[in-house]
Short mmCIF file of C-alpha atoms and ligand atoms in Angstrom, two decimals:
data_model
loop_
_atom_site.label_atom_id
_atom_site.label_comp_id
_atom_site.label_asym_id
_atom_site.label_seq_id
_atom_site.Cartn_x
_atom_site.Cartn_y
_atom_site.Cartn_z
CA UNK U 18 21.09 -16.50 -63.96
CA UNK U 19 20.35 -15.25 -60.47
CA UNK U 20 20.61 -18.46 -58.45
CA UNK U 21 17.21 -19.73 -59.36
CA UNK U 22 15.41 -16.57 -58.35
CA UNK U 23 14.60 -15.66 -61.91
CA UNK U 24 11.56 -17.93 -62.24
CA UNK U 25 9.83 -15.96 -59.56
CA UNK U 26 9.96 -12.93 -61.82
CA UNK U 27 7.17 -14.50 -63.86
CA UNK U 28 4.89 -13.70 -60.98
CA UNK U 29 6.32 -10.48 -59.59
CA UNK U 30 5.80 -9.87 -55.90
CA UNK U 31 6.96 -6.39 -56.47
CA UNK U 32 4.70 -3.87 -58.15
CA UNK U 33 6.38 -0.96 -59.80
CA UNK U 34 3.10 0.88 -60.01
CA UNK U 35 3.31 1.20 -56.24
CA UNK U 36 6.74 2.72 -56.55
CA UNK U 37 5.38 5.50 -58.68
CA UNK U 38 2.52 6.24 -56.30
CA UNK U 39 4.93 6.32 -53.38
CA UNK U 40 7.12 8.92 -55.04
CA UNK U 41 7.17 12.20 -53.19
CA UNK U 42 8.59 14.11 -56.10
CA UNK U 43 7.93 13.67 -59.78
CA UNK U 44 11.00 12.20 -61.43
CA UNK U 45 12.75 15.14 -63.02
CA UNK U 46 15.48 12.84 -64.32
CA UNK U 47 13.63 11.14 -67.19
CA UNK U 48 15.69 11.64 -70.34
CA UNK U 49 18.37 13.54 -68.42
CA UNK U 50 22.13 13.06 -68.26
CA UNK U 51 23.79 12.41 -64.92
CA UNK U 52 27.09 14.22 -65.13
CA UNK U 53 27.72 15.84 -61.76
CA UNK U 54 26.50 15.71 -58.21
CA UNK U 55 25.66 19.39 -58.59
CA UNK U 56 22.45 18.25 -60.29
CA UNK U 57 21.13 16.94 -56.98
CA UNK U 58 19.54 18.65 -54.01
CA UNK U 59 18.39 17.06 -50.77
CA UNK U 60 14.95 16.38 -52.15
CA UNK U 61 16.15 14.61 -55.29
CA UNK U 62 18.69 12.65 -53.22
CA UNK U 63 15.91 11.46 -50.95
CA UNK U 64 14.02 10.41 -54.07
CA UNK U 65 16.98 8.44 -55.48
CA UNK U 66 17.64 6.79 -52.11
CA UNK U 67 14.00 5.77 -51.72
CA UNK U 68 14.07 4.18 -55.18
CA UNK U 69 17.41 2.47 -54.40
CA UNK U 70 16.00 1.15 -51.15
CA UNK U 71 13.07 -0.33 -53.06
CA UNK U 72 15.51 -1.89 -55.54
CA UNK U 73 17.25 -3.52 -52.57
CA UNK U 74 13.96 -4.94 -51.30
CA UNK U 75 13.12 -6.22 -54.76
CA UNK U 76 16.53 -7.89 -55.22
CA UNK U 77 16.41 -9.40 -51.74
CA UNK U 78 12.96 -10.86 -52.31
CA UNK U 79 12.74 -11.82 -55.97
CA UNK U 80 16.13 -10.90 -57.41
CA UNK U 81 14.91 -9.65 -60.75
CA UNK U 82 12.30 -7.45 -62.39
CA UNK U 83 11.53 -6.67 -66.00
CA UNK U 84 11.11 -2.93 -65.62
CA UNK U 85 13.77 -2.21 -68.28
CA UNK U 86 13.03 -5.14 -70.57
CA UNK U 87 13.79 -4.18 -74.15
CA UNK U 88 16.10 -1.33 -73.15
CA UNK U 89 19.78 -1.37 -74.06
CA UNK U 90 22.67 0.19 -72.17
CA UNK U 91 26.02 0.93 -73.84
CA UNK U 92 28.76 0.73 -71.24
CA UNK U 93 31.77 2.59 -72.66
CA UNK U 94 34.90 2.45 -70.52
CA UNK U 95 38.12 4.14 -71.65
CA UNK U 96 39.71 3.52 -68.25
CA UNK U 97 40.06 0.24 -66.35
CA UNK U 98 37.15 -0.69 -64.14
CA UNK U 99 35.91 -3.80 -62.44
CA UNK U 100 33.34 -2.63 -59.93
CA UNK U 101 31.70 0.28 -61.72
CA UNK U 102 31.25 -1.49 -65.06
CA UNK U 103 30.10 -4.75 -63.43
CA UNK U 104 27.77 -2.79 -61.20
CA UNK U 105 26.07 -1.04 -64.14
CA UNK U 106 25.83 -4.31 -66.04
CA UNK U 107 24.32 -6.11 -63.04
CA UNK U 108 21.94 -3.18 -62.45
CA UNK U 109 20.70 -3.23 -66.05
CA UNK U 110 20.35 -7.01 -66.16
CA UNK U 111 18.56 -7.25 -62.80
CA UNK U 112 15.96 -4.93 -64.31
CA UNK U 113 15.61 -7.05 -67.43
CA UNK U 114 17.58 -4.80 -69.77
CA UNK U 115 20.62 -5.70 -71.83
CA UNK U 116 24.10 -4.28 -72.20
CA UNK U 117 26.66 -3.58 -74.90
CA UNK U 118 29.89 -3.69 -72.86
CA UNK U 119 32.76 -1.83 -74.50
CA UNK U 120 35.71 -2.11 -72.18
CA UNK U 121 38.49 -3.71 -74.15
CA UNK U 122 40.62 -2.25 -76.85
CA UNK U 123 39.06 1.18 -76.56
CA UNK U 124 41.79 3.60 -77.47
CA UNK U 125 41.84 6.79 -75.49
CA UNK U 126 42.08 9.74 -77.82
CA UNK U 127 42.11 13.25 -76.44
CA UNK U 128 38.66 14.75 -76.68
CA UNK U 129 40.23 18.13 -77.24
CA UNK U 130 42.16 16.86 -80.27
CA UNK U 131 39.63 14.82 -82.15
CA UNK U 132 36.09 13.85 -82.79
CA UNK U 133 36.49 10.29 -81.63
CA UNK U 134 34.36 10.48 -78.50
CA UNK U 135 31.65 12.48 -80.25
CA UNK U 136 31.49 10.00 -83.12
CA UNK U 137 31.54 7.05 -80.76
CA UNK U 138 28.58 8.27 -78.73
CA UNK U 139 26.68 9.23 -81.87
CA UNK U 140 27.25 5.70 -83.12
CA UNK U 141 26.27 4.05 -79.84
CA UNK U 142 23.07 6.01 -79.51
CA UNK U 143 21.89 4.31 -82.70
CA UNK U 144 21.90 1.04 -80.72
CA UNK U 145 21.38 2.01 -77.12
CA UNK U 146 18.87 3.92 -74.97
CA UNK U 147 21.42 5.09 -72.42
CA UNK U 148 25.22 5.41 -72.37
CA UNK U 149 27.48 5.01 -69.34
CA UNK U 150 30.90 6.57 -69.89
CA UNK U 151 34.20 6.41 -68.05
CA UNK U 152 36.99 8.47 -69.57
CA UNK U 153 40.36 9.83 -68.37
CA UNK U 154 39.65 13.47 -69.19
CA UNK U 155 37.83 15.92 -66.94
CA UNK U 156 34.75 17.20 -68.77
CA UNK U 157 34.57 14.27 -71.22
CA UNK U 158 31.14 13.19 -69.97
CA UNK U 159 29.80 16.69 -70.57
CA UNK U 160 31.13 16.61 -74.15
CA UNK U 161 29.64 13.16 -74.76
CA UNK U 162 26.31 14.38 -73.41
CA UNK U 163 26.36 17.38 -75.74
CA UNK U 164 26.58 15.03 -78.71
CA UNK U 165 24.36 12.18 -77.55
CA UNK U 166 20.60 12.27 -77.92
CA UNK U 167 20.20 9.61 -75.23
CA UNK U 168 21.04 10.07 -71.53
CA UNK U 169 24.74 9.89 -70.66
CA UNK U 170 25.77 8.81 -67.16
CA UNK U 171 29.23 9.87 -66.01
CA UNK U 172 31.04 6.89 -64.50
CA UNK U 173 34.18 8.92 -63.78
CA UNK U 174 35.83 11.64 -65.87
CA UNK U 175 39.51 11.67 -64.96
CA UNK U 176 40.16 13.41 -61.66
CA UNK U 177 36.85 15.27 -62.11
CA UNK U 178 33.69 13.67 -60.81
CA UNK U 179 32.20 10.26 -60.15
CA UNK U 180 28.59 11.11 -59.32
CA UNK U 181 27.13 7.61 -59.15
CA UNK U 182 29.86 6.58 -56.72
CA UNK U 183 29.10 9.60 -54.52
CA UNK U 184 25.41 8.72 -54.54
CA UNK U 185 26.13 5.15 -53.48
CA UNK U 186 28.55 6.40 -50.83
CA UNK U 187 25.96 8.72 -49.34
CA UNK U 188 23.27 6.05 -49.62
CA UNK U 189 25.58 3.68 -47.72
CA UNK U 190 26.04 6.22 -44.91
CA UNK U 191 22.29 6.63 -44.65
CA UNK U 192 21.57 2.89 -44.77
CA UNK U 193 24.30 2.08 -42.24
CA UNK U 194 23.89 4.94 -39.77
CA UNK U 195 20.26 5.94 -40.31
CA UNK U 196 20.88 9.62 -41.06
CA UNK U 197 23.51 11.95 -42.49
CA UNK U 198 22.97 15.20 -40.55
CA UNK U 199 25.04 15.47 -37.39
CA UNK U 200 27.80 13.05 -38.47
CA UNK U 201 31.54 13.58 -38.39
CA UNK U 202 32.97 12.31 -41.66
CA UNK U 203 36.72 11.89 -42.17
CA UNK U 204 38.15 11.46 -45.68
CA UNK U 205 41.56 9.88 -45.76
CA UNK U 206 44.18 9.52 -48.50
CA UNK U 207 44.32 11.03 -51.97
CA UNK U 208 42.02 14.01 -51.65
CA UNK U 209 43.71 15.80 -54.53
CA UNK U 210 43.10 13.35 -57.36
CA UNK U 211 40.37 11.15 -55.86
CA UNK U 212 37.26 11.96 -57.88
CA UNK U 213 35.07 9.99 -55.48
CA UNK U 214 36.21 12.32 -52.70
CA UNK U 215 35.46 15.35 -54.86
CA UNK U 216 31.94 14.24 -55.66
CA UNK U 217 31.11 13.04 -52.15
CA UNK U 218 32.44 16.26 -50.60
CA UNK U 219 30.23 18.34 -52.88
CA UNK U 220 27.18 16.29 -51.92
CA UNK U 221 27.97 16.58 -48.23
CA UNK U 222 27.80 20.38 -48.42
CA UNK U 223 24.02 19.85 -48.62
CA UNK U 224 24.01 18.36 -45.10
CA UNK U 225 24.84 19.49 -41.60
CA UNK U 226 28.04 17.48 -41.16
CA UNK U 227 31.55 18.00 -39.79
CA UNK U 228 34.28 17.19 -42.29
CA UNK U 229 37.85 16.14 -41.54
CA UNK U 230 40.31 15.88 -44.42
CA UNK U 231 43.31 13.68 -43.72
CA UNK U 232 46.11 13.63 -46.30
CA UNK U 233 49.79 14.23 -46.88
CA UNK U 234 50.56 17.80 -47.92
CA UNK U 235 50.78 17.08 -51.65
CA UNK U 236 47.43 15.28 -51.69
CA UNK U 237 45.32 17.92 -49.98
CA UNK U 238 41.79 18.64 -51.16
CA UNK U 239 41.79 21.15 -54.06
CA UNK U 240 41.36 24.70 -52.78
CA UNK U 241 38.30 25.35 -54.90
CA UNK U 242 36.52 22.46 -53.19
CA UNK U 243 37.72 23.50 -49.75
CA UNK U 244 36.23 26.91 -50.42
CA UNK U 245 32.92 25.33 -51.40
CA UNK U 246 32.88 23.47 -48.08
CA UNK U 247 33.69 26.63 -46.14
CA UNK U 248 31.11 28.68 -48.06
CA UNK U 249 28.51 26.08 -47.09
CA UNK U 250 29.35 26.89 -43.47
CA UNK U 251 30.45 23.38 -42.50
CA UNK U 252 32.76 22.67 -39.60
CA UNK U 253 35.93 21.57 -41.44
CA UNK U 254 39.53 20.78 -40.51
CA UNK U 255 42.56 19.35 -42.27
CA UNK U 256 45.24 17.14 -40.75
CA UNK U 257 48.08 14.82 -41.79
CA UNK U 258 47.39 12.35 -39.04
CA UNK U 259 44.65 9.72 -38.95
CA UNK U 260 45.14 9.53 -35.16
CA UNK U 261 43.53 12.99 -34.94
CA UNK U 262 40.21 11.66 -36.25
CA UNK U 263 40.00 7.96 -35.42
CA UNK U 264 38.34 8.38 -32.04
CA UNK U 265 35.64 10.81 -33.07
CA UNK U 266 34.78 9.90 -36.68
CA UNK U 267 31.40 8.36 -37.49
CA UNK U 268 32.58 7.62 -41.02
CA UNK U 269 36.15 6.94 -42.10
CA UNK U 270 36.21 7.22 -45.90
CA UNK U 271 39.53 5.78 -47.03
CA UNK U 272 40.92 6.13 -50.57
CA UNK U 273 43.70 4.78 -52.75
CA UNK U 274 46.51 7.06 -53.87
CA UNK U 275 45.66 7.55 -57.55
CA UNK U 276 48.94 6.46 -59.13
CA UNK U 277 47.66 6.98 -62.68
CA UNK U 278 47.17 10.72 -62.11
CA UNK U 279 50.77 11.44 -61.03
CA UNK U 280 53.11 12.97 -63.58
CA UNK U 281 56.09 12.38 -61.27
CA UNK U 282 56.17 8.74 -60.13
CA UNK U 283 58.86 9.50 -57.52
CA UNK U 284 56.28 11.68 -55.81
CA UNK U 285 53.80 8.79 -55.87
CA UNK U 286 56.40 6.52 -54.25
CA UNK U 287 56.82 9.06 -51.45
CA UNK U 288 53.15 9.04 -50.45
CA UNK U 289 51.83 5.65 -51.53
CA UNK U 290 51.99 3.89 -48.18
CA UNK U 291 51.18 6.92 -46.08
CA UNK U 292 48.06 5.51 -44.41
CA UNK U 293 47.21 2.03 -43.27
CA UNK U 294 44.05 1.28 -41.37
CA UNK U 295 44.89 -1.62 -39.07
CA UNK U 296 42.87 -3.72 -36.64
CA UNK U 297 44.80 -2.03 -33.81
CA UNK U 298 43.81 1.42 -35.01
CA UNK U 299 40.19 0.27 -35.21
CA UNK U 300 40.24 -0.51 -31.50
CA UNK U 301 40.34 3.23 -30.88
CA UNK U 302 37.35 3.98 -33.13
CA UNK U 303 33.73 4.40 -32.00
CA UNK U 304 31.72 1.19 -31.71
CA UNK U 305 29.14 2.47 -34.20
CA UNK U 306 31.36 4.10 -36.81
CA UNK U 307 31.82 2.70 -40.34
CA UNK U 308 34.87 2.33 -42.57
CA UNK U 309 34.22 2.93 -46.25
CA UNK U 310 36.40 2.69 -49.38
CA UNK U 311 35.36 3.10 -53.04
CA UNK U 312 37.81 0.25 -53.87
CA UNK U 313 40.11 -1.00 -55.23
CA UNK U 314 42.35 -0.88 -52.16
CA UNK U 315 46.08 -1.24 -52.48
CA UNK U 316 47.06 -1.69 -48.86
CA UNK U 317 45.25 1.25 -47.20
CA UNK U 318 42.97 -1.05 -45.21
CA UNK U 319 44.46 -4.23 -43.77
CA UNK U 320 42.63 -7.47 -44.52
CA UNK U 321 42.39 -8.03 -40.75
CA UNK U 322 39.85 -5.17 -40.66
CA UNK U 323 37.47 -6.98 -43.05
CA UNK U 324 35.89 -9.13 -40.34
CA UNK U 325 35.11 -6.06 -38.21
CA UNK U 326 31.35 -5.37 -38.50
CA UNK U 327 32.24 -1.69 -38.95
CA UNK U 328 33.97 -2.51 -42.25
CA UNK U 329 31.26 -1.40 -44.67
CA UNK U 330 33.15 -1.43 -47.99
CA UNK U 331 31.68 -4.59 -49.45
CA UNK U 332 28.17 -3.61 -48.40
CA UNK U 333 28.99 -0.30 -50.11
CA UNK U 334 29.74 -2.18 -53.34
CA UNK U 335 26.33 -3.87 -53.21
CA UNK U 336 24.63 -0.55 -52.60
CA UNK U 337 26.22 0.63 -55.84
CA UNK U 338 24.09 -1.80 -57.77
CA UNK U 339 20.89 -0.58 -56.10
CA UNK U 340 21.74 3.06 -56.77
CA UNK U 341 22.54 2.33 -60.41
CA UNK U 342 19.32 0.35 -60.81
CA UNK U 343 17.44 3.37 -59.48
CA UNK U 344 19.31 5.82 -61.73
CA UNK U 345 18.89 3.73 -64.88
CA UNK U 346 15.16 3.36 -64.20
CA UNK U 347 14.91 7.10 -63.54
CA UNK U 348 16.70 8.35 -66.66
CA UNK U 349 14.71 5.88 -68.76
CA UNK U 350 11.51 7.32 -67.30
CA UNK U 351 10.57 4.13 -65.46
CA UNK U 352 10.81 5.14 -61.81
C1 NCD I 27 37.20 4.67 -57.85
C2 NCD I 27 37.39 5.40 -59.16
O1 NCD I 27 37.41 4.77 -60.22
O2 NCD I 27 37.51 6.60 -59.09
N1 NCD I 27 36.79 3.34 -57.99
C3 NCD I 27 35.48 3.06 -58.23
O3 NCD I 27 34.82 3.63 -59.07
N2 NCD I 27 34.93 2.13 -57.44
C4 NCD I 27 38.33 4.83 -56.91
C5 NCD I 27 39.68 4.41 -57.35
O4 NCD I 27 39.93 4.00 -58.49
O5 NCD I 27 40.57 4.49 -56.49
#
C-alpha cells in the first residue's frame, strides 16, 4: 500500500514507547474534542509539533506504524474536500487504523432546524472511536461534540474555524523557518470568510510576530479578530496592496476568495481576481521567505511560482498528514 514500505512495519524501527518518554507534557488531549485553536497554548503546540515531527521521521523511514491498529475513524464531510479528507484518511491508515469515509450524498440539513447532525454522530459513534467533521455551519462541530461520546475533530465549520489546518500551517512555518517568534507574516486574500486565516491568526496571537493583512475592503479581517490581535499587543497593519508587504514578509499566506460564502455573486466577481502572486513579484521577496496556501488555489498563485524553492504549499499539504497523525494518536490516548 505504501510503495513496499509496509513490510518493514513488521519489524518497527520506530518505538512509540520512546515517544512517550520524550514527551515534555502529559497529553491532556486523550479523549478530548479538537474544536478550536483556542484550546491550545504554546506548550501544547510545542507538544503537538514534536509529535508531528516524530510522525514525519517515522513516515520517512518506515512509512507505516500500527499505533492505531483496531481503531476506526468516521470521516463525515458535509462540504466538498479533497485535501483535508484525504489527509485524515492517510493519517489514520499510516498509523494502522481504518476509516469510514462519508463524503458523498450527505445532505446538509441546518443544525438549528433539525436533529440530523446529532443523530448522525450518535449513530457513527456506535462504529467509530473518533469522528472528523466538516460542515457548512459555524458552531456545528461544537454541537456534534456535545452529542458524541467519542472525540470530535473539527475539519472546518463554515466560515468559523479550521483548527487542524491552522496547526499544520504553524507547524509548516516552524519546520521551514526554524522558529515563529520574530517573523513578519502577511495574510493575503479573503480574510473575511477564510476560516484558515481566522484560526491561524488566533494561534499567532500566542507568538511575538508582526501581522500584515492584505485584502480588498469587503474582505477585511472581521473586527472581532482584529481586536483580538490588537489586545495581544502585536504589531499589525492592514493594506489593499501586496506590494506593501512583498519585500519584508517572511511568510506570505495566500488564500482563495471563498465563493461559496458570498450571498451576492456580483460582489464575488468584483474581487475574485484581486491578487495574483507571479514569478515577477517573487523577485522582490526575501530570499528566505516562504509562500503558503491552504489550497485549493483558483489563480491566486501562478504555476510559474511552483518551481521557486520558496513555494511551500505542497510541503504544507504533507505536513497536514503529520499533524493529523499526531492529533489522532493524541485524542485516542496513544501519543
Ligand atoms: C481550506 C478550507 O476548506 O477552508 N482548504 C483546506 O482545508 N485545505 C481553504 C479553502 O477552501 O479555500
